[in-house]
C-alpha cells in the first residue's frame, strides 16, 4: 500500500446480546480481530459502556444499538439496517434467555418472547445479512444454540425446542450458502458461566464443576471452527462432545428418562 492509497475499510460484525456472557466475549474477540462492531441488546447504558471500552482498546468503531429483539417491529428496523451494510462480515445471533417451570405454568408472554428471540429473530437477521455476504462471497453467521438442542426434559420444552430449531435451521442454511462462500455455524455450548442462570432465577448448585465451561472457551471453539472451515454444528468441550455423540446414537426417550430423574438441566 502506498501513502496515497485510501485505508481499507474494516469488516463489520453484528453481535446480539453482547452486554454479558458469551456475546460479550464474541464482541471482544471480533474487535481484537479488527472488526468494527454493531452491538445490539436492550440495556442501552451497558451497550454504550462496552462500545466505548472496545473502541478505546482496539481502535475499531463500535455502534451501540438498543433494541428488544423479542419485539418483531424492532427486529424489522434492525434488519433494514443490516441490509444496508455492504461490509457486514459476521453476524452472531446470540441473544437468549431461559425460563423456569413447565409450559402449563409458564408466563405465556415469556414463552412467546423466547420463540421470537431464539427462532424468528435470527431467521430475519440472517435473511437481511445474506445479500451483502453472498455478493462478496464471504462472511459468517453464527447462531448460538445449546446442547439442549439435542436433549430435553420437564421445564425445558420450549427452550430445547427453540434451540433444536436453531441447530437444524443452521444446518439447512449452511447447505444453501456455504458453497457460495458464506459460513453458517450452530454453536451448542453446555453449562457456561455467564448471567444466564442468575437471570432466570436458577441456582445450578448440583451441576458438577467439571461440566462448567467459560464463555471464553466457548467463543474460542466457535472461532477456531470458523477459521478451519467447519463443522456447522460445534459442541465446545470434550466431555460435551462425547455426551452428544452418545445422545445421537440412542433414542431421545432414553435420555429424557435420565433427565427426568436427574437434576434440572437448563443450558
Ligand atoms: N450460559 C449457558 O449455560 C448457556 C448454555 C447454552 C447456550 N446458551 C445460550 O447462549 C446465548 C447467550 O447466553 P449467555 O449464557 O451469555 O447469557 P447472559 O449472560 O444472560 O447474556 C444474555 C444476553 O442476551 C441479551 N438479551 C436477552 N434478552 C434479550 C432481548 N429480548 N433482546 C435483546 N437482547 C437480549 C442480554 O442483553 P440485555 O439484557 O442488554 O438485553 C445479554 O447480553 C443464549 O442464546 C443462551 O441460550 C447459554
Tab-separated table of N, CA, C and O in Angstrom, residues 168-243:
chain	number	residue	atom	x	y	z
A	168	UNK	N	-30.984	-27.170	13.575
A	168	UNK	CA	-31.352	-27.763	12.285
A	168	UNK	C	-31.471	-26.700	11.195
A	168	UNK	O	-31.061	-26.906	10.048
A	169	UNK	N	-31.999	-25.544	11.582
A	169	UNK	CA	-32.086	-24.431	10.620
A	169	UNK	C	-30.687	-24.025	10.153
A	169	UNK	O	-30.467	-23.782	8.962
A	170	UNK	N	-29.733	-23.985	11.077
A	170	UNK	CA	-28.359	-23.610	10.697
A	170	UNK	C	-27.778	-24.624	9.723
A	170	UNK	O	-27.088	-24.242	8.759
A	171	UNK	N	-28.034	-25.913	9.973
A	171	UNK	CA	-27.521	-26.949	9.052
A	171	UNK	C	-28.123	-26.758	7.657
A	171	UNK	O	-27.432	-26.860	6.644
A	172	UNK	N	-29.422	-26.482	7.598
A	172	UNK	CA	-30.075	-26.276	6.302
A	172	UNK	C	-29.562	-25.032	5.607
A	172	UNK	O	-29.282	-25.042	4.394
A	173	UNK	N	-29.421	-23.955	6.381
A	173	UNK	CA	-28.934	-22.698	5.788
A	173	UNK	C	-27.499	-22.871	5.274
A	173	UNK	O	-27.155	-22.372	4.191
A	174	UNK	N	-26.683	-23.607	6.037
A	174	UNK	CA	-25.303	-23.853	5.586
A	174	UNK	C	-25.316	-24.571	4.236
A	174	UNK	O	-24.526	-24.244	3.329
A	175	UNK	N	-26.219	-25.550	4.093
A	175	UNK	CA	-26.297	-26.284	2.820
A	175	UNK	C	-26.685	-25.348	1.675
A	175	UNK	O	-26.305	-25.572	0.525
A	176	UNK	N	-27.424	-24.277	1.983
A	176	UNK	CA	-27.835	-23.334	0.940
A	176	UNK	C	-26.706	-22.383	0.526
A	176	UNK	O	-26.609	-22.004	-0.636
A	177	UNK	N	-25.870	-21.977	1.504
A	177	UNK	CA	-24.965	-20.844	1.201
A	177	UNK	C	-23.474	-21.147	1.316
A	177	UNK	O	-22.667	-20.355	0.827
A	178	UNK	N	-23.082	-22.267	1.952
A	178	UNK	CA	-21.642	-22.396	2.214
A	178	UNK	C	-20.816	-22.564	0.938
A	178	UNK	O	-19.671	-22.113	0.886
A	179	UNK	N	-21.405	-23.161	-0.102
A	179	UNK	CA	-20.637	-23.299	-1.348
A	179	UNK	C	-20.464	-21.961	-2.060
A	179	UNK	O	-19.700	-21.836	-2.996
A	180	UNK	N	-21.190	-20.957	-1.585
A	180	UNK	CA	-21.043	-19.609	-2.167
A	180	UNK	C	-20.230	-18.700	-1.251
A	180	UNK	O	-20.277	-17.481	-1.369
A	181	UNK	N	-19.497	-19.300	-0.319
A	181	UNK	CA	-18.512	-18.542	0.461
A	181	UNK	C	-18.976	-18.062	1.820
A	181	UNK	O	-18.209	-17.415	2.532
A	182	UNK	N	-20.229	-18.353	2.197
A	182	UNK	CA	-20.731	-17.869	3.489
A	182	UNK	C	-20.824	-19.050	4.465
A	182	UNK	O	-21.478	-20.053	4.178
A	183	UNK	N	-20.147	-18.911	5.602
A	183	UNK	CA	-20.158	-19.965	6.625
A	183	UNK	C	-21.344	-19.767	7.560
A	183	UNK	O	-21.715	-18.640	7.880
A	184	UNK	N	-21.937	-20.891	7.976
A	184	UNK	CA	-23.015	-20.854	8.968
A	184	UNK	C	-22.644	-21.837	10.069
A	184	UNK	O	-22.167	-22.945	9.787
A	185	UNK	N	-22.841	-21.417	11.308
A	185	UNK	CA	-22.492	-22.284	12.439
A	185	UNK	C	-23.631	-22.322	13.457
A	185	UNK	O	-24.245	-21.299	13.744
A	186	UNK	N	-23.894	-23.511	13.990
A	186	UNK	CA	-24.772	-23.663	15.161
A	186	UNK	C	-23.860	-23.984	16.333
A	186	UNK	O	-23.297	-25.080	16.406
A	187	UNK	N	-23.675	-23.028	17.221
A	187	UNK	CA	-22.788	-23.196	18.374
A	187	UNK	C	-23.609	-23.763	19.529
A	187	UNK	O	-24.604	-23.155	19.929
A	188	UNK	N	-23.198	-24.929	20.043
A	188	UNK	CA	-24.013	-25.656	21.030
A	188	UNK	C	-23.258	-25.846	22.337
A	188	UNK	O	-22.744	-26.948	22.623
A	189	UNK	N	-23.198	-24.801	23.175
A	189	UNK	CA	-22.486	-24.949	24.446
A	189	UNK	C	-23.306	-25.714	25.470
A	189	UNK	O	-24.541	-25.717	25.431
A	190	UNK	N	-22.592	-26.327	26.428
A	190	UNK	CA	-23.221	-26.844	27.639
A	190	UNK	C	-23.223	-25.747	28.692
A	190	UNK	O	-23.128	-24.550	28.360
A	191	UNK	N	-23.297	-26.151	29.974
A	191	UNK	CA	-23.342	-25.160	31.067
A	191	UNK	C	-22.156	-24.200	30.976
A	191	UNK	O	-21.004	-24.638	30.979
A	192	UNK	N	-22.446	-22.921	30.891
A	192	UNK	CA	-21.405	-21.904	30.724
A	192	UNK	C	-21.608	-20.830	31.785
A	192	UNK	O	-22.748	-20.386	32.006
A	193	UNK	N	-20.516	-20.436	32.435
A	193	UNK	CA	-20.629	-19.416	33.494
A	193	UNK	C	-20.848	-18.043	32.879
A	193	UNK	O	-19.934	-17.444	32.334
A	194	UNK	N	-22.091	-17.571	32.974
A	194	UNK	CA	-22.497	-16.267	32.450
A	194	UNK	C	-23.596	-15.751	33.391
A	194	UNK	O	-23.786	-16.298	34.472
A	195	UNK	N	-24.372	-14.773	32.953
A	195	UNK	CA	-25.501	-14.296	33.766
A	195	UNK	C	-26.784	-15.099	33.511
A	195	UNK	O	-27.824	-14.833	34.095
A	196	UNK	N	-26.708	-16.058	32.589
A	196	UNK	CA	-27.895	-16.787	32.108
A	196	UNK	C	-28.731	-17.400	33.234
A	196	UNK	O	-29.938	-17.168	33.329
A	197	UNK	N	-28.086	-18.202	34.109
A	197	UNK	CA	-28.846	-18.924	35.139
A	197	UNK	C	-29.359	-17.975	36.212
A	197	UNK	O	-30.488	-18.110	36.678
A	198	UNK	N	-28.538	-17.002	36.572
A	198	UNK	CA	-28.946	-15.996	37.568
A	198	UNK	C	-30.155	-15.203	37.056
A	198	UNK	O	-31.115	-14.965	37.787
A	199	UNK	N	-30.149	-14.838	35.774
A	199	UNK	CA	-31.267	-14.060	35.220
A	199	UNK	C	-32.565	-14.849	35.265
A	199	UNK	O	-33.642	-14.281	35.397
A	200	UNK	N	-32.473	-16.187	35.129
A	200	UNK	CA	-33.717	-16.975	35.135
A	200	UNK	C	-34.095	-17.419	36.549
A	200	UNK	O	-35.068	-18.153	36.732
A	201	UNK	N	-33.308	-16.990	37.556
A	201	UNK	CA	-33.628	-17.313	38.932
A	201	UNK	C	-33.342	-18.754	39.284
A	201	UNK	O	-34.042	-19.372	40.076
A	202	UNK	N	-32.292	-19.316	38.670
A	202	UNK	CA	-31.961	-20.728	38.846
A	202	UNK	C	-30.549	-20.822	39.409
A	202	UNK	O	-29.613	-20.284	38.815
A	203	UNK	N	-30.391	-21.450	40.565
A	203	UNK	CA	-29.067	-21.628	41.166
A	203	UNK	C	-28.614	-23.059	40.901
A	203	UNK	O	-29.049	-23.984	41.593
A	204	UNK	N	-27.787	-23.251	39.883
A	204	UNK	CA	-27.438	-24.628	39.486
A	204	UNK	C	-26.367	-25.225	40.387
A	204	UNK	O	-25.268	-25.533	39.959
A	205	UNK	N	-26.708	-25.457	41.677
A	205	UNK	CA	-25.705	-25.906	42.645
A	205	UNK	C	-25.321	-27.372	42.467
A	205	UNK	O	-24.271	-27.791	42.912
A	206	UNK	N	-26.210	-28.157	41.830
A	206	UNK	CA	-25.918	-29.596	41.731
A	206	UNK	C	-25.191	-29.980	40.444
A	206	UNK	O	-25.024	-31.150	40.155
A	207	UNK	N	-24.778	-28.993	39.671
A	207	UNK	CA	-24.047	-29.300	38.432
A	207	UNK	C	-22.572	-29.484	38.788
A	207	UNK	O	-21.961	-28.571	39.359
A	208	UNK	N	-21.964	-30.646	38.456
A	208	UNK	CA	-20.550	-30.855	38.795
A	208	UNK	C	-19.662	-29.779	38.159
A	208	UNK	O	-19.906	-29.347	37.027
A	209	UNK	N	-18.633	-29.369	38.922
A	209	UNK	CA	-17.733	-28.301	38.460
A	209	UNK	C	-17.153	-28.624	37.085
A	209	UNK	O	-16.959	-27.725	36.254
A	210	UNK	N	-16.891	-29.927	36.829
A	210	UNK	CA	-16.247	-30.329	35.573
A	210	UNK	C	-17.134	-30.061	34.354
A	210	UNK	O	-16.650	-30.059	33.221
A	211	UNK	N	-18.430	-29.844	34.582
A	211	UNK	CA	-19.327	-29.613	33.433
A	211	UNK	C	-19.400	-28.138	33.036
A	211	UNK	O	-19.991	-27.801	32.017
A	212	UNK	N	-18.822	-27.255	33.869
A	212	UNK	CA	-18.933	-25.827	33.549
A	212	UNK	C	-17.880	-25.389	32.538
A	212	UNK	O	-16.700	-25.731	32.652
A	213	UNK	N	-18.327	-24.638	31.554
A	213	UNK	CA	-17.427	-24.051	30.552
A	213	UNK	C	-17.291	-22.564	30.850
A	213	UNK	O	-18.147	-21.970	31.512
A	214	UNK	N	-16.226	-21.953	30.328
A	214	UNK	CA	-16.131	-20.492	30.383
A	214	UNK	C	-16.631	-19.931	29.050
A	214	UNK	O	-16.553	-20.607	28.009
A	215	UNK	N	-17.128	-18.700	29.104
A	215	UNK	CA	-17.575	-18.061	27.856
A	215	UNK	C	-16.411	-17.929	26.882
A	215	UNK	O	-16.583	-18.064	25.664
A	216	UNK	N	-15.210	-17.724	27.424
A	216	UNK	CA	-14.024	-17.576	26.561
A	216	UNK	C	-13.766	-18.872	25.797
A	216	UNK	O	-13.502	-18.850	24.581
A	217	UNK	N	-13.847	-20.017	26.488
A	217	UNK	CA	-13.559	-21.298	25.799
A	217	UNK	C	-14.635	-21.596	24.751
A	217	UNK	O	-14.346	-22.160	23.691
A	218	UNK	N	-15.878	-21.204	25.044
A	218	UNK	CA	-16.974	-21.435	24.089
A	218	UNK	C	-16.739	-20.605	22.814
A	218	UNK	O	-16.836	-21.115	21.683
A	219	UNK	N	-16.416	-19.340	23.002
A	219	UNK	CA	-16.233	-18.458	21.831
A	219	UNK	C	-14.980	-18.859	21.049
A	219	UNK	O	-14.985	-18.866	19.807
A	220	UNK	N	-13.937	-19.239	21.763
A	220	UNK	CA	-12.716	-19.651	21.054
A	220	UNK	C	-12.964	-20.913	20.223
A	220	UNK	O	-12.447	-21.039	19.108
A	221	UNK	N	-13.783	-21.838	20.742
A	221	UNK	CA	-14.124	-23.045	19.959
A	221	UNK	C	-14.894	-22.646	18.702
A	221	UNK	O	-14.676	-23.199	17.613
A	222	UNK	N	-15.790	-21.687	18.837
A	222	UNK	CA	-16.561	-21.219	17.682
A	222	UNK	C	-15.645	-20.602	16.621
A	222	UNK	O	-15.730	-20.946	15.434
A	223	UNK	N	-14.765	-19.707	17.066
A	223	UNK	CA	-13.910	-19.001	16.097
A	223	UNK	C	-12.899	-19.954	15.454
A	223	UNK	O	-12.602	-19.835	14.258
A	224	UNK	N	-12.397	-20.926	16.250
A	224	UNK	CA	-11.481	-21.932	15.667
A	224	UNK	C	-12.179	-22.707	14.562
A	224	UNK	O	-11.630	-22.929	13.489
A	225	UNK	N	-13.430	-23.106	14.812
A	225	UNK	CA	-14.172	-23.874	13.802
A	225	UNK	C	-14.408	-23.021	12.557
A	225	UNK	O	-14.279	-23.516	11.428
A	226	UNK	N	-14.722	-21.751	12.746
A	226	UNK	CA	-14.904	-20.878	11.566
A	226	UNK	C	-13.600	-20.755	10.791
A	226	UNK	O	-13.595	-20.827	9.553
A	227	UNK	N	-12.484	-20.582	11.513
A	227	UNK	CA	-11.179	-20.428	10.849
A	227	UNK	C	-10.815	-21.683	10.051
A	227	UNK	O	-10.173	-21.603	9.010
A	228	UNK	N	-11.250	-22.858	10.563
A	228	UNK	CA	-10.919	-24.122	9.885
A	228	UNK	C	-11.897	-24.478	8.780
A	228	UNK	O	-11.730	-25.487	8.102
A	229	UNK	N	-12.990	-23.727	8.674
A	229	UNK	CA	-13.971	-24.021	7.630
A	229	UNK	C	-15.018	-25.037	8.046
A	229	UNK	O	-15.646	-25.679	7.199
A	230	UNK	N	-15.274	-25.230	9.317
A	230	UNK	CA	-16.353	-26.110	9.778
A	230	UNK	C	-15.962	-26.851	11.014
A	230	UNK	O	-14.869	-26.620	11.534
A	231	UNK	N	-16.817	-27.688	11.550
A	231	UNK	CA	-18.122	-28.112	11.058
A	231	UNK	C	-19.206	-27.057	11.291
A	231	UNK	O	-18.933	-26.020	11.892
A	232	UNK	N	-20.436	-27.348	10.824
A	232	UNK	CA	-21.546	-26.420	11.048
A	232	UNK	C	-21.947	-26.468	12.526
A	232	UNK	O	-22.017	-25.445	13.207
A	233	UNK	N	-22.212	-27.662	13.040
A	233	UNK	CA	-22.606	-27.791	14.448
A	233	UNK	C	-21.355	-27.957	15.300
A	233	UNK	O	-20.575	-28.888	15.100
A	234	UNK	N	-21.166	-27.018	16.230
A	234	UNK	CA	-19.963	-27.004	17.065
A	234	UNK	C	-20.381	-27.201	18.522
A	234	UNK	O	-21.180	-26.431	19.054
A	235	UNK	N	-19.851	-28.256	19.141
A	235	UNK	CA	-20.111	-28.530	20.563
A	235	UNK	C	-18.786	-28.318	21.305
A	235	UNK	O	-17.880	-29.144	21.201
A	236	UNK	N	-18.642	-27.212	22.045
A	236	UNK	CA	-17.367	-26.953	22.731
A	236	UNK	C	-17.135	-27.921	23.898
A	236	UNK	O	-18.078	-28.248	24.629
A	237	UNK	N	-15.882	-28.339	24.077
A	237	UNK	CA	-15.507	-29.156	25.237
A	237	UNK	C	-15.617	-30.641	24.951
A	237	UNK	O	-16.639	-31.104	24.440
A	238	UNK	N	-14.552	-31.401	25.336
A	238	UNK	CA	-14.502	-32.842	25.040
A	238	UNK	C	-15.634	-33.611	25.719
A	238	UNK	O	-16.275	-34.469	25.108
A	239	UNK	N	-15.909	-33.287	26.996
A	239	UNK	CA	-16.968	-34.019	27.719
A	239	UNK	C	-18.304	-33.893	26.996
A	239	UNK	O	-19.045	-34.857	26.840
A	240	UNK	N	-18.622	-32.686	26.570
A	240	UNK	CA	-19.900	-32.483	25.880
A	240	UNK	C	-19.888	-33.124	24.499
A	240	UNK	O	-20.899	-33.652	24.044
A	241	UNK	N	-18.746	-33.098	23.821
A	241	UNK	CA	-18.657	-33.772	22.500
A	241	UNK	C	-18.992	-35.250	22.643
A	241	UNK	O	-19.763	-35.817	21.873
A	242	UNK	N	-18.397	-35.894	23.677
A	242	UNK	CA	-18.635	-37.327	23.894
A	242	UNK	C	-20.092	-37.574	24.278
A	242	UNK	O	-20.729	-38.502	23.780
A	243	UNK	N	-20.632	-36.718	25.155
A	243	UNK	CA	-22.023	-36.903	25.598
A	243	UNK	C	-22.979	-36.764	24.414
A	243	UNK	O	-23.917	-37.556	24.258
